[in-house]
mmCIF file of C-alpha atoms in Angstrom:
data_model
loop_
_atom_site.group_PDB
_atom_site.id
_atom_site.type_symbol
_atom_site.label_atom_id
_atom_site.label_comp_id
_atom_site.label_asym_id
_atom_site.label_seq_id
_atom_site.Cartn_x
_atom_site.Cartn_y
_atom_site.Cartn_z
ATOM 1 C CA UNK A 1 -40.448 -56.120 -118.102
ATOM 2 C CA UNK A 2 -40.407 -59.713 -117.492
ATOM 3 C CA UNK A 3 -40.801 -61.628 -113.802
ATOM 4 C CA UNK A 4 -37.409 -62.178 -114.596
ATOM 5 C CA UNK A 5 -35.922 -58.452 -114.273
ATOM 6 C CA UNK A 6 -38.903 -57.543 -111.826
ATOM 7 C CA UNK A 7 -37.159 -59.923 -108.865
ATOM 8 C CA UNK A 8 -33.626 -59.311 -109.769
ATOM 9 C CA UNK A 9 -33.410 -57.034 -106.883
ATOM 10 C CA UNK A 10 -33.209 -59.397 -104.146
ATOM 11 C CA UNK A 11 -32.146 -62.411 -103.491
ATOM 12 C CA UNK A 12 -32.386 -65.201 -102.113
ATOM 13 C CA UNK A 13 -29.677 -64.674 -99.448
ATOM 14 C CA UNK A 14 -32.137 -61.443 -99.007
ATOM 15 C CA UNK A 15 -35.123 -63.744 -97.960
ATOM 16 C CA UNK A 16 -32.996 -65.967 -95.751
ATOM 17 C CA UNK A 17 -32.285 -63.218 -93.706
ATOM 18 C CA UNK A 18 -35.305 -61.855 -93.523
ATOM 19 C CA UNK A 19 -36.360 -65.497 -92.200
ATOM 20 C CA UNK A 20 -33.797 -65.414 -89.348
ATOM 21 C CA UNK A 21 -34.358 -62.015 -88.373
ATOM 22 C CA UNK A 22 -38.183 -62.904 -88.412
ATOM 23 C CA UNK A 23 -36.998 -66.002 -86.187
ATOM 24 C CA UNK A 24 -34.927 -63.863 -83.827
ATOM 25 C CA UNK A 25 -37.745 -61.930 -82.931
ATOM 26 C CA UNK A 26 -40.054 -64.700 -82.635
ATOM 27 C CA UNK A 27 -37.673 -66.804 -80.869
ATOM 28 C CA UNK A 28 -38.418 -64.659 -77.492
ATOM 29 C CA UNK A 29 -42.366 -65.716 -77.825
ATOM 30 C CA UNK A 30 -43.636 -69.056 -77.280
ATOM 31 C CA UNK A 31 -46.973 -68.821 -79.473
ATOM 32 C CA UNK A 32 -48.520 -70.739 -82.030
ATOM 33 C CA UNK A 33 -48.246 -68.474 -85.658
ATOM 34 C CA UNK A 34 -51.861 -66.898 -86.401
ATOM 35 C CA UNK A 35 -53.135 -67.970 -89.593
ATOM 36 C CA UNK A 36 -52.190 -64.269 -91.336
ATOM 37 C CA UNK A 37 -48.491 -65.352 -90.185
ATOM 38 C CA UNK A 38 -49.087 -68.359 -91.697
ATOM 39 C CA UNK A 39 -50.444 -67.462 -94.807
ATOM 40 C CA UNK A 40 -47.624 -64.896 -95.167
ATOM 41 C CA UNK A 41 -45.036 -67.530 -94.140
ATOM 42 C CA UNK A 42 -45.984 -70.232 -96.218
ATOM 43 C CA UNK A 43 -46.316 -67.661 -99.216
ATOM 44 C CA UNK A 44 -43.146 -66.042 -98.675
ATOM 45 C CA UNK A 45 -41.386 -69.753 -98.962
ATOM 46 C CA UNK A 46 -43.453 -70.338 -102.668
ATOM 47 C CA UNK A 47 -42.081 -67.039 -103.998
ATOM 48 C CA UNK A 48 -38.864 -67.630 -102.566
ATOM 49 C CA UNK A 49 -38.589 -71.478 -104.354
ATOM 50 C CA UNK A 50 -39.932 -70.255 -107.560
ATOM 51 C CA UNK A 51 -37.391 -67.141 -107.594
ATOM 52 C CA UNK A 52 -40.053 -64.383 -106.913
ATOM 53 C CA UNK A 53 -37.739 -63.292 -104.117
ATOM 54 C CA UNK A 54 -39.395 -59.595 -103.901
ATOM 55 C CA UNK A 55 -42.432 -60.797 -103.496
ATOM 56 C CA UNK A 56 -41.416 -62.739 -100.875
ATOM 57 C CA UNK A 57 -40.116 -60.155 -99.074
ATOM 58 C CA UNK A 58 -43.378 -58.673 -99.140
ATOM 59 C CA UNK A 59 -45.092 -61.482 -97.536
ATOM 60 C CA UNK A 60 -42.107 -61.580 -94.607
ATOM 61 C CA UNK A 61 -42.811 -57.657 -93.918
ATOM 62 C CA UNK A 62 -46.708 -58.502 -93.906
ATOM 63 C CA UNK A 63 -46.117 -60.623 -91.043
ATOM 64 C CA UNK A 64 -44.406 -57.727 -89.207
ATOM 65 C CA UNK A 65 -46.883 -55.017 -90.647
ATOM 66 C CA UNK A 66 -49.875 -56.193 -91.708
ATOM 67 C CA UNK A 67 -52.457 -54.461 -93.961
ATOM 68 C CA UNK A 68 -55.457 -53.230 -91.542
ATOM 69 C CA UNK A 69 -58.266 -54.053 -92.617
ATOM 70 C CA UNK A 70 -56.864 -57.714 -93.053
ATOM 71 C CA UNK A 71 -57.901 -58.558 -96.458
ATOM 72 C CA UNK A 72 -59.584 -61.908 -97.514
ATOM 73 C CA UNK A 73 -57.243 -64.969 -97.790
ATOM 74 C CA UNK A 74 -57.554 -68.373 -98.037
ATOM 75 C CA UNK A 75 -56.888 -70.920 -95.198
ATOM 76 C CA UNK A 76 -53.136 -71.318 -95.208
ATOM 77 C CA UNK A 77 -51.231 -74.953 -94.807
ATOM 78 C CA UNK A 78 -50.260 -75.332 -91.351
ATOM 79 C CA UNK A 79 -46.560 -73.909 -90.615
ATOM 80 C CA UNK A 80 -44.714 -73.014 -87.664
ATOM 81 C CA UNK A 81 -41.724 -71.542 -86.367
ATOM 82 C CA UNK A 82 -40.021 -75.084 -86.433
ATOM 83 C CA UNK A 83 -40.535 -75.422 -90.169
ATOM 84 C CA UNK A 84 -39.422 -71.911 -90.938
ATOM 85 C CA UNK A 85 -36.136 -72.849 -88.785
ATOM 86 C CA UNK A 86 -35.459 -76.136 -90.601
ATOM 87 C CA UNK A 87 -36.046 -74.159 -93.883
ATOM 88 C CA UNK A 88 -33.042 -72.154 -93.005
ATOM 89 C CA UNK A 89 -30.883 -74.742 -91.428
ATOM 90 C CA UNK A 90 -31.099 -76.532 -94.756
ATOM 91 C CA UNK A 91 -30.161 -73.318 -97.091
ATOM 92 C CA UNK A 92 -27.140 -72.870 -94.939
ATOM 93 C CA UNK A 93 -26.300 -76.529 -94.860
ATOM 94 C CA UNK A 94 -26.016 -76.549 -98.912
ATOM 95 C CA UNK A 95 -24.523 -73.094 -98.462
ATOM 96 C CA UNK A 96 -22.739 -72.608 -95.307
ATOM 97 C CA UNK A 97 -21.331 -68.911 -95.763
ATOM 98 C CA UNK A 98 -24.931 -67.657 -96.921
ATOM 99 C CA UNK A 99 -26.776 -67.381 -94.155
ATOM 100 C CA UNK A 100 -25.550 -66.385 -90.434
ATOM 101 C CA UNK A 101 -27.730 -68.780 -88.199
ATOM 102 C CA UNK A 102 -26.205 -68.494 -84.768
ATOM 103 C CA UNK A 103 -28.310 -68.548 -82.315
ATOM 104 C CA UNK A 104 -31.203 -68.622 -84.279
ATOM 105 C CA UNK A 105 -31.609 -72.612 -85.088
ATOM 106 C CA UNK A 106 -31.401 -74.863 -81.887
#
């Protein structure tokens, strides 16, 4: 099975909605992202950028329910909730009806 047909079940909208849910949940918490969360979210953005939406959703899910024990993972590039917020805002600007970001993005 090709990568395209495997990834056809989820779409970019699904990933962006998952990111909005993440931002909504984390907006009440004022702390930095852990290295695991940074790794998952930076991976999710890369997967989304290249059209691997199912894999992006899995990585976002692993932010909420990390595997136990945590596997070894490379040191992630620094990423913040503000970076995720800007990513979602840029997507919303390019296609205004695609994602509901009211009350999430400042």
